[in-house]
PDB file of N, CA and C in Angstrom:
ATOM      1  N   MET G1355      -4.012  36.849  -5.092  1.00 54.00           N
ATOM      2  CA  MET G1355      -4.353  35.441  -5.057  1.00 54.00           C
ATOM      3  C   MET G1355      -3.654  34.795  -3.871  1.00 54.00           C
ATOM      4  N   SER G1356      -4.419  34.103  -3.029  1.00 66.00           N
ATOM      5  CA  SER G1356      -3.821  33.494  -1.849  1.00 66.00           C
ATOM      6  C   SER G1356      -3.334  32.083  -2.161  1.00 66.00           C
ATOM      7  N   THR G1357      -2.377  31.649  -1.368  1.00 74.00           N
ATOM      8  CA  THR G1357      -1.818  30.314  -1.520  1.00 74.00           C
ATOM      9  C   THR G1357      -2.755  29.311  -0.857  1.00 74.00           C
ATOM     10  N   PRO G1358      -3.034  28.165  -1.506  1.00 74.00           N
ATOM     11  CA  PRO G1358      -3.897  27.158  -0.875  1.00 74.00           C
ATOM     12  C   PRO G1358      -3.287  26.678   0.438  1.00 74.00           C
ATOM     13  N   ALA G1359      -4.177  26.370   1.391  1.00 81.00           N
ATOM     14  CA  ALA G1359      -3.722  25.855   2.682  1.00 81.00           C
ATOM     15  C   ALA G1359      -2.999  24.530   2.482  1.00 81.00           C
ATOM     16  N   ARG G1360      -1.995  24.318   3.294  1.00 92.00           N
ATOM     17  CA  ARG G1360      -1.296  23.039   3.259  1.00 92.00           C
ATOM     18  C   ARG G1360      -2.242  21.940   3.747  1.00 92.00           C
ATOM     19  N   GLU G1361      -1.924  20.710   3.384  1.00 91.00           N
ATOM     20  CA  GLU G1361      -2.751  19.571   3.785  1.00 91.00           C
ATOM     21  C   GLU G1361      -2.895  19.506   5.312  1.00 91.00           C
ATOM     22  N   ALA G1362      -1.825  19.785   6.037  1.00 92.00           N
ATOM     23  CA  ALA G1362      -1.876  19.747   7.508  1.00 92.00           C
ATOM     24  C   ALA G1362      -2.870  20.771   8.049  1.00 92.00           C
ATOM     25  N   GLU G1363      -2.974  21.923   7.407  1.00 93.00           N
ATOM     26  CA  GLU G1363      -3.921  22.948   7.854  1.00 93.00           C
ATOM     27  C   GLU G1363      -5.357  22.507   7.593  1.00 93.00           C
ATOM     28  N   VAL G1364      -5.585  21.872   6.464  1.00 95.00           N
ATOM     29  CA  VAL G1364      -6.913  21.351   6.148  1.00 95.00           C
ATOM     30  C   VAL G1364      -7.286  20.272   7.158  1.00 95.00           C
ATOM     31  N   GLN G1365      -6.346  19.402   7.455  1.00 95.00           N
ATOM     32  CA  GLN G1365      -6.586  18.336   8.431  1.00 95.00           C
ATOM     33  C   GLN G1365      -6.890  18.917   9.806  1.00 95.00           C
ATOM     34  N   ALA G1366      -6.214  19.985  10.188  1.00 96.00           N
ATOM     35  CA  ALA G1366      -6.443  20.612  11.494  1.00 96.00           C
ATOM     36  C   ALA G1366      -7.872  21.145  11.610  1.00 96.00           C
ATOM     37  N   ILE G1367      -8.419  21.680  10.532  1.00 95.00           N
ATOM     38  CA  ILE G1367      -9.810  22.152  10.537  1.00 95.00           C
ATOM     39  C   ILE G1367     -10.747  20.982  10.839  1.00 95.00           C
ATOM     40  N   LEU G1368     -10.499  19.856  10.182  1.00 96.00           N
ATOM     41  CA  LEU G1368     -11.320  18.671  10.427  1.00 96.00           C
ATOM     42  C   LEU G1368     -11.211  18.207  11.875  1.00 96.00           C
ATOM     43  N   VAL G1369     -10.004  18.097  12.371  1.00 96.00           N
ATOM     44  CA  VAL G1369      -9.787  17.579  13.726  1.00 96.00           C
ATOM     45  C   VAL G1369     -10.452  18.477  14.766  1.00 96.00           C
ATOM     46  N   ARG G1370     -10.344  19.785  14.606  1.00 96.00           N
ATOM     47  CA  ARG G1370     -11.013  20.705  15.552  1.00 96.00           C
ATOM     48  C   ARG G1370     -12.522  20.514  15.524  1.00 96.00           C
ATOM     49  N   GLY G1371     -13.083  20.382  14.332  1.00 96.00           N
ATOM     50  CA  GLY G1371     -14.525  20.177  14.214  1.00 96.00           C
ATOM     51  C   GLY G1371     -14.981  18.856  14.813  1.00 96.00           C
ATOM     52  N   ILE G1372     -14.186  17.834  14.637  1.00 96.00           N
ATOM     53  CA  ILE G1372     -14.506  16.517  15.191  1.00 96.00           C
ATOM     54  C   ILE G1372     -14.488  16.581  16.714  1.00 96.00           C
ATOM     55  N   ARG G1373     -13.519  17.267  17.271  1.00 96.00           N
ATOM     56  CA  ARG G1373     -13.460  17.426  18.737  1.00 96.00           C
ATOM     57  C   ARG G1373     -14.681  18.175  19.249  1.00 96.00           C
ATOM     58  N   ARG G1374     -15.084  19.240  18.542  1.00 95.00           N
ATOM     59  CA  ARG G1374     -16.277  19.996  18.948  1.00 95.00           C
ATOM     60  C   ARG G1374     -17.521  19.110  18.937  1.00 95.00           C
ATOM     61  N   ALA G1375     -17.549  18.150  18.036  1.00 94.00           N
ATOM     62  CA  ALA G1375     -18.692  17.234  17.939  1.00 94.00           C
ATOM     63  C   ALA G1375     -18.561  16.062  18.919  1.00 94.00           C
ATOM     64  N   ARG G1376     -17.544  16.125  19.783  1.00 96.00           N
ATOM     65  CA  ARG G1376     -17.266  15.074  20.765  1.00 96.00           C
ATOM     66  C   ARG G1376     -16.916  13.739  20.090  1.00 96.00           C
ATOM     67  N   GLY G1377     -16.249  13.856  18.969  1.00 96.00           N
ATOM     68  CA  GLY G1377     -15.807  12.674  18.243  1.00 96.00           C
ATOM     69  C   GLY G1377     -14.336  12.404  18.478  1.00 96.00           C
ATOM     70  N   LEU G1378     -13.848  11.394  17.805  1.00 97.00           N
ATOM     71  CA  LEU G1378     -12.457  10.972  17.930  1.00 97.00           C
ATOM     72  C   LEU G1378     -11.886  10.819  16.528  1.00 97.00           C
ATOM     73  N   SER G1379     -10.706  11.355  16.319  1.00 96.00           N
ATOM     74  CA  SER G1379     -10.040  11.182  15.030  1.00 96.00           C
ATOM     75  C   SER G1379      -8.673  10.545  15.257  1.00 96.00           C
ATOM     76  N   LEU G1380      -8.373   9.574  14.432  1.00 95.00           N
ATOM     77  CA  LEU G1380      -7.094   8.882  14.519  1.00 95.00           C
ATOM     78  C   LEU G1380      -6.349   9.068  13.213  1.00 95.00           C
ATOM     79  N   LYS G1381      -5.083   9.468  13.309  1.00 94.00           N
ATOM     80  CA  LYS G1381      -4.244   9.553  12.107  1.00 94.00           C
ATOM     81  C   LYS G1381      -3.915   8.132  11.685  1.00 94.00           C
ATOM     82  N   THR G1382      -4.252   7.825  10.444  1.00 89.00           N
ATOM     83  CA  THR G1382      -4.042   6.460   9.958  1.00 89.00           C
ATOM     84  C   THR G1382      -3.260   6.477   8.654  1.00 89.00           C
ATOM     85  N   ASP G1383      -2.343   7.414   8.540  1.00 82.00           N
ATOM     86  CA  ASP G1383      -1.636   7.611   7.273  1.00 82.00           C
ATOM     87  C   ASP G1383      -0.234   6.995   7.246  1.00 82.00           C
ATOM     88  N   LYS G1384       0.055   6.102   8.156  1.00 88.00           N
ATOM     89  CA  LYS G1384       1.402   5.518   8.215  1.00 88.00           C
ATOM     90  C   LYS G1384       1.628   4.424   7.175  1.00 88.00           C
ATOM     91  N   THR G1385       0.564   3.802   6.706  1.00 90.00           N
ATOM     92  CA  THR G1385       0.669   2.764   5.680  1.00 90.00           C
ATOM     93  C   THR G1385       0.532   3.421   4.310  1.00 90.00           C
ATOM     94  N   PRO G1386       1.465   3.218   3.411  1.00 92.00           N
ATOM     95  CA  PRO G1386       1.374   3.847   2.089  1.00 92.00           C
ATOM     96  C   PRO G1386       0.040   3.538   1.399  1.00 92.00           C
ATOM     97  N   GLY G1387      -0.608   4.595   0.906  1.00 94.00           N
ATOM     98  CA  GLY G1387      -1.870   4.453   0.203  1.00 94.00           C
ATOM     99  C   GLY G1387      -3.099   4.496   1.089  1.00 94.00           C
ATOM    100  N   TRP G1388      -2.895   4.391   2.390  1.00 94.00           N
ATOM    101  CA  TRP G1388      -4.014   4.373   3.321  1.00 94.00           C
ATOM    102  C   TRP G1388      -4.521   5.786   3.553  1.00 94.00           C
ATOM    103  N   HIS G1389      -5.780   5.920   3.930  1.00 95.00           N
ATOM    104  CA  HIS G1389      -6.387   7.235   4.164  1.00 95.00           C
ATOM    105  C   HIS G1389      -5.741   7.935   5.370  1.00 95.00           C
ATOM    106  N   ASP G1390      -5.939   9.259   5.441  1.00 95.00           N
ATOM    107  CA  ASP G1390      -5.287  10.061   6.490  1.00 95.00           C
ATOM    108  C   ASP G1390      -5.922   9.918   7.860  1.00 95.00           C
ATOM    109  N   LEU G1391      -7.253   9.927   7.914  1.00 96.00           N
ATOM    110  CA  LEU G1391      -7.954   9.925   9.196  1.00 96.00           C
ATOM    111  C   LEU G1391      -9.032   8.854   9.237  1.00 96.00           C
ATOM    112  N   THR G1392      -9.142   8.205  10.384  1.00 96.00           N
ATOM    113  CA  THR G1392     -10.313   7.394  10.702  1.00 96.00           C
ATOM    114  C   THR G1392     -11.039   8.182  11.784  1.00 96.00           C
ATOM    115  N   ILE G1393     -12.314   8.453  11.530  1.00 97.00           N
ATOM    116  CA  ILE G1393     -13.083   9.343  12.394  1.00 97.00           C
ATOM    117  C   ILE G1393     -14.259   8.579  12.989  1.00 97.00           C
ATOM    118  N   PHE G1394     -14.426   8.714  14.299  1.00 97.00           N
ATOM    119  CA  PHE G1394     -15.551   8.113  15.012  1.00 97.00           C
ATOM    120  C   PHE G1394     -16.381   9.232  15.605  1.00 97.00           C
ATOM    121  N   LEU G1395     -17.680   9.235  15.302  1.00 95.00           N
ATOM    122  CA  LEU G1395     -18.581  10.270  15.789  1.00 95.00           C
ATOM    123  C   LEU G1395     -19.681   9.647  16.636  1.00 95.00           C
ATOM    124  N   PRO G1396     -20.280  10.451  17.521  1.00 95.00           N
ATOM    125  CA  PRO G1396     -21.375   9.925  18.338  1.00 95.00           C
ATOM    126  C   PRO G1396     -22.448   9.267  17.467  1.00 95.00           C
ATOM    127  N   GLY G1397     -23.088   8.277  18.037  1.00 95.00           N
ATOM    128  CA  GLY G1397     -24.129   7.567  17.312  1.00 95.00           C
ATOM    129  C   GLY G1397     -23.601   6.395  16.507  1.00 95.00           C
ATOM    130  N   GLY G1398     -22.336   6.023  16.745  1.00 96.00           N
ATOM    131  CA  GLY G1398     -21.767   4.870  16.066  1.00 96.00           C
ATOM    132  C   GLY G1398     -21.386   5.108  14.625  1.00 96.00           C
ATOM    133  N   ARG G1399     -21.112   6.352  14.269  1.00 94.00           N
ATOM    134  CA  ARG G1399     -20.742   6.670  12.889  1.00 94.00           C
ATOM    135  C   ARG G1399     -19.226   6.673  12.741  1.00 94.00           C
ATOM    136  N   ALA G1400     -18.747   5.980  11.715  1.00 96.00           N
ATOM    137  CA  ALA G1400     -17.319   5.936  11.410  1.00 96.00           C
ATOM    138  C   ALA G1400     -17.116   6.441   9.985  1.00 96.00           C
ATOM    139  N   HIS G1401     -16.032   7.188   9.785  1.00 96.00           N
ATOM    140  CA  HIS G1401     -15.702   7.744   8.474  1.00 96.00           C
ATOM    141  C   HIS G1401     -14.213   7.528   8.215  1.00 96.00           C
ATOM    142  N   TYR G1402     -13.897   7.299   6.957  1.00 97.00           N
ATOM    143  CA  TYR G1402     -12.520   7.157   6.514  1.00 97.00           C
ATOM    144  C   TYR G1402     -12.264   8.321   5.570  1.00 97.00           C
ATOM    145  N   VAL G1403     -11.306   9.173   5.913  1.00 97.00           N
ATOM    146  CA  VAL G1403     -11.145  10.434   5.189  1.00 97.00           C
ATOM    147  C   VAL G1403      -9.715  10.607   4.699  1.00 97.00           C
ATOM    148  N   GLU G1404      -9.599  10.943   3.439  1.00 97.00           N
ATOM    149  CA  GLU G1404      -8.335  11.343   2.824  1.00 97.00           C
ATOM    150  C   GLU G1404      -8.361  12.861   2.717  1.00 97.00           C
ATOM    151  N   VAL G1405      -7.324  13.520   3.181  1.00 96.00           N
ATOM    152  CA  VAL G1405      -7.253  14.976   3.187  1.00 96.00           C
ATOM    153  C   VAL G1405      -6.282  15.442   2.108  1.00 96.00           C
ATOM    154  N   LYS G1406      -6.720  16.415   1.315  1.00 95.00           N
ATOM    155  CA  LYS G1406      -5.873  17.006   0.280  1.00 95.00           C
ATOM    156  C   LYS G1406      -5.977  18.525   0.356  1.00 95.00           C
ATOM    157  N   ARG G1407      -4.900  19.176  -0.003  1.00 94.00           N
ATOM    158  CA  ARG G1407      -4.977  20.631  -0.125  1.00 94.00           C
ATOM    159  C   ARG G1407      -5.744  20.934  -1.407  1.00 94.00           C
ATOM    160  N   LYS G1408      -6.240  22.139  -1.528  1.00 92.00           N
ATOM    161  CA  LYS G1408      -6.955  22.525  -2.739  1.00 92.00           C
ATOM    162  C   LYS G1408      -6.011  22.351  -3.930  1.00 92.00           C
ATOM    163  N   GLY G1409      -6.478  21.665  -4.948  1.00 92.00           N
ATOM    164  CA  GLY G1409      -5.638  21.377  -6.099  1.00 92.00           C
ATOM    165  C   GLY G1409      -4.871  20.077  -5.972  1.00 92.00           C
ATOM    166  N   GLY G1410      -4.928  19.444  -4.795  1.00 93.00           N
ATOM    167  CA  GLY G1410      -4.241  18.176  -4.589  1.00 93.00           C
ATOM    168  C   GLY G1410      -4.990  17.042  -5.274  1.00 93.00           C
ATOM    169  N   TYR G1411      -4.353  15.922  -5.428  1.00 93.00           N
ATOM    170  CA  TYR G1411      -4.975  14.793  -6.108  1.00 93.00           C
ATOM    171  C   TYR G1411      -4.511  13.486  -5.460  1.00 93.00           C
ATOM    172  N   LEU G1412      -5.284  12.434  -5.673  1.00 96.00           N
ATOM    173  CA  LEU G1412      -4.929  11.119  -5.152  1.00 96.00           C
ATOM    174  C   LEU G1412      -3.809  10.506  -5.978  1.00 96.00           C
ATOM    175  N   ARG G1413      -2.836   9.939  -5.302  1.00 95.00           N
ATOM    176  CA  ARG G1413      -1.779   9.206  -5.985  1.00 95.00           C
ATOM    177  C   ARG G1413      -2.340   7.849  -6.430  1.00 95.00           C
ATOM    178  N   PRO G1414      -1.709   7.214  -7.408  1.00 97.00           N
ATOM    179  CA  PRO G1414      -2.210   5.927  -7.900  1.00 97.00           C
ATOM    180  C   PRO G1414      -2.399   4.880  -6.792  1.00 97.00           C
ATOM    181  N   LEU G1415      -1.464   4.797  -5.839  1.00 97.00           N
ATOM    182  CA  LEU G1415      -1.609   3.824  -4.763  1.00 97.00           C
ATOM    183  C   LEU G1415      -2.826   4.141  -3.896  1.00 97.00           C
ATOM    184  N   GLN G1416      -3.082   5.420  -3.660  1.00 96.00           N
ATOM    185  CA  GLN G1416      -4.268   5.808  -2.890  1.00 96.00           C
ATOM    186  C   GLN G1416      -5.540   5.418  -3.637  1.00 96.00           C
ATOM    187  N   GLN G1417      -5.575   5.676  -4.937  1.00 97.00           N
ATOM    188  CA  GLN G1417      -6.735   5.286  -5.741  1.00 97.00           C
ATOM    189  C   GLN G1417      -6.955   3.774  -5.651  1.00 97.00           C
ATOM    190  N   HIS G1418      -5.872   3.026  -5.738  1.00 97.00           N
ATOM    191  CA  HIS G1418      -5.947   1.567  -5.657  1.00 97.00           C
ATOM    192  C   HIS G1418      -6.526   1.119  -4.310  1.00 97.00           C
ATOM    193  N   MET G1419      -6.031   1.696  -3.217  1.00 96.00           N
ATOM    194  CA  MET G1419      -6.516   1.316  -1.886  1.00 96.00           C
ATOM    195  C   MET G1419      -7.979   1.706  -1.699  1.00 96.00           C
ATOM    196  N   HIS G1420      -8.379   2.856  -2.217  1.00 96.00           N
ATOM    197  CA  HIS G1420      -9.776   3.279  -2.103  1.00 96.00           C
ATOM    198  C   HIS G1420     -10.682   2.295  -2.843  1.00 96.00           C
ATOM    199  N   ARG G1421     -10.231   1.829  -4.023  1.00 97.00           N
ATOM    200  CA  ARG G1421     -11.013   0.842  -4.784  1.00 97.00           C
ATOM    201  C   ARG G1421     -11.104  -0.481  -4.013  1.00 97.00           C
ATOM    202  N   LYS G1422      -9.995  -0.903  -3.404  1.00 96.00           N
ATOM    203  CA  LYS G1422     -10.019  -2.151  -2.631  1.00 96.00           C
ATOM    204  C   LYS G1422     -11.009  -2.055  -1.468  1.00 96.00           C
ATOM    205  N   LEU G1423     -11.018  -0.921  -0.782  1.00 96.00           N
ATOM    206  CA  LEU G1423     -11.965  -0.734   0.320  1.00 96.00           C
ATOM    207  C   LEU G1423     -13.396  -0.678  -0.200  1.00 96.00           C
ATOM    208  N   ALA G1424     -13.602  -0.059  -1.359  1.00 97.00           N
ATOM    209  CA  ALA G1424     -14.944   0.028  -1.949  1.00 97.00           C
ATOM    210  C   ALA G1424     -15.487  -1.373  -2.249  1.00 97.00           C
ATOM    211  N   VAL G1425     -14.639  -2.267  -2.735  1.00 98.00           N
ATOM    212  CA  VAL G1425     -15.058  -3.648  -3.009  1.00 98.00           C
ATOM    213  C   VAL G1425     -15.553  -4.313  -1.729  1.00 98.00           C
ATOM    214  N   LEU G1426     -14.970  -3.933  -0.606  1.00 97.00           N
ATOM    215  CA  LEU G1426     -15.372  -4.494   0.687  1.00 97.00           C
ATOM    216  C   LEU G1426     -16.566  -3.762   1.299  1.00 97.00           C
ATOM    217  N   GLY G1427     -17.055  -2.721   0.605  1.00 97.00           N
ATOM    218  CA  GLY G1427     -18.219  -1.988   1.088  1.00 97.00           C
ATOM    219  C   GLY G1427     -17.914  -0.735   1.880  1.00 97.00           C
ATOM    220  N   PHE G1428     -16.671  -0.293   1.870  1.00 96.00           N
ATOM    221  CA  PHE G1428     -16.275   0.911   2.612  1.00 96.00           C
ATOM    222  C   PHE G1428     -16.041   2.067   1.646  1.00 96.00           C
ATOM    223  N   THR G1429     -16.325   3.260   2.105  1.00 95.00           N
ATOM    224  CA  THR G1429     -16.106   4.462   1.308  1.00 95.00           C
ATOM    225  C   THR G1429     -15.061   5.320   1.983  1.00 95.00           C
ATOM    226  N   VAL G1430     -14.083   5.774   1.222  1.00 96.00           N
ATOM    227  CA  VAL G1430     -13.113   6.746   1.713  1.00 96.00           C
ATOM    228  C   VAL G1430     -13.528   8.095   1.134  1.00 96.00           C
ATOM    229  N   GLU G1431     -13.830   9.028   2.017  1.00 97.00           N
ATOM    230  CA  GLU G1431     -14.218  10.361   1.588  1.00 97.00           C
ATOM    231  C   GLU G1431     -12.962  11.191   1.363  1.00 97.00           C
ATOM    232  N   VAL G1432     -12.943  11.973   0.303  1.00 97.00           N
ATOM    233  CA  VAL G1432     -11.811  12.850   0.018  1.00 97.00           C
ATOM    234  C   VAL G1432     -12.255  14.275   0.291  1.00 97.00           C
ATOM    235  N   VAL G1433     -11.564  14.933   1.215  1.00 97.00           N
ATOM    236  CA  VAL G1433     -11.849  16.322   1.574  1.00 97.00           C
ATOM    237  C   VAL G1433     -10.710  17.160   1.021  1.00 97.00           C
ATOM    238  N   THR G1434     -11.053  18.070   0.123  1.00 96.00           N
ATOM    239  CA  THR G1434     -10.052  18.870  -0.579  1.00 96.00           C
ATOM    240  C   THR G1434     -10.204  20.345  -0.213  1.00 96.00           C
ATOM    241  N   GLY G1435      -9.250  20.870   0.495  1.00 94.00           N
ATOM    242  CA  GLY G1435      -9.217  22.295   0.803  1.00 94.00           C
ATOM    243  C   GLY G1435      -9.981  22.675   2.058  1.00 94.00           C
ATOM    244  N   GLU G1436      -9.717  23.914   2.483  1.00 94.00           N
ATOM    245  CA  GLU G1436     -10.301  24.428   3.727  1.00 94.00           C
ATOM    246  C   GLU G1436     -11.819  24.508   3.671  1.00 94.00           C
ATOM    247  N   GLU G1437     -12.355  24.971   2.570  1.00 94.00           N
ATOM    248  CA  GLU G1437     -13.811  25.135   2.460  1.00 94.00           C
ATOM    249  C   GLU G1437     -14.520  23.784   2.593  1.00 94.00           C
ATOM    250  N   GLU G1438     -14.026  22.776   1.896  1.00 95.00           N
ATOM    251  CA  GLU G1438     -14.630  21.441   2.001  1.00 95.00           C
ATOM    252  C   GLU G1438     -14.500  20.892   3.415  1.00 95.00           C
ATOM    253  N   ALA G1439     -13.381  21.166   4.078  1.00 96.00           N
ATOM    254  CA  ALA G1439     -13.194  20.694   5.451  1.00 96.00           C
ATOM    255  C   ALA G1439     -14.233  21.331   6.367  1.00 96.00           C
ATOM    256  N   ARG G1440     -14.447  22.625   6.217  1.00 95.00           N
ATOM    257  CA  ARG G1440     -15.466  23.301   7.048  1.00 95.00           C
ATOM    258  C   ARG G1440     -16.858  22.754   6.767  1.00 95.00           C
ATOM    259  N   GLU G1441     -17.156  22.518   5.487  1.00 96.00           N
ATOM    260  CA  GLU G1441     -18.451  21.949   5.118  1.00 96.00           C
ATOM    261  C   GLU G1441     -18.610  20.548   5.704  1.00 96.00           C
ATOM    262  N   TRP G1442     -17.550  19.765   5.693  1.00 96.00           N
ATOM    263  CA  TRP G1442     -17.607  18.397   6.204  1.00 96.00           C
ATOM    264  C   TRP G1442     -17.977  18.394   7.685  1.00 96.00           C
ATOM    265  N   VAL G1443     -17.348  19.263   8.468  1.00 92.00           N
ATOM    266  CA  VAL G1443     -17.614  19.247   9.911  1.00 92.00           C
ATOM    267  C   VAL G1443     -18.978  19.838  10.245  1.00 92.00           C
ATOM    268  N   GLU G1444     -19.558  20.616   9.357  1.00 91.00           N
ATOM    269  CA  GLU G1444     -20.873  21.217   9.609  1.00 91.00           C
ATOM    270  C   GLU G1444     -22.032  20.300   9.247  1.00 91.00           C
ATOM    271  N   ARG G1445     -21.789  19.252   8.500  1.00 86.00           N
ATOM    272  CA  ARG G1445     -22.911  18.396   8.071  1.00 86.00           C
ATOM    273  C   ARG G1445     -23.380  17.451   9.139  1.00 86.00           C
TER     274      ARG G1445
END
């Protein structure tokens, strides 16, 4: 049984894929509860992404912030584990 990838490794998969797509990713995790990455992709697409290792979960403050953003019409996507990260960059 292998050990799940650390959150930083999952995030690195996303960042590499975003670069390949000629996008821009900004680390936005300095504010407690805020999502990890703000991603800008060609065509004017913006994404707000929370990165978790496989088996990871949102802390209560993160859940609260995601709900606050949802009320404003924004969605924070949660990418959990390496497989989901690869799927995210391929879509």
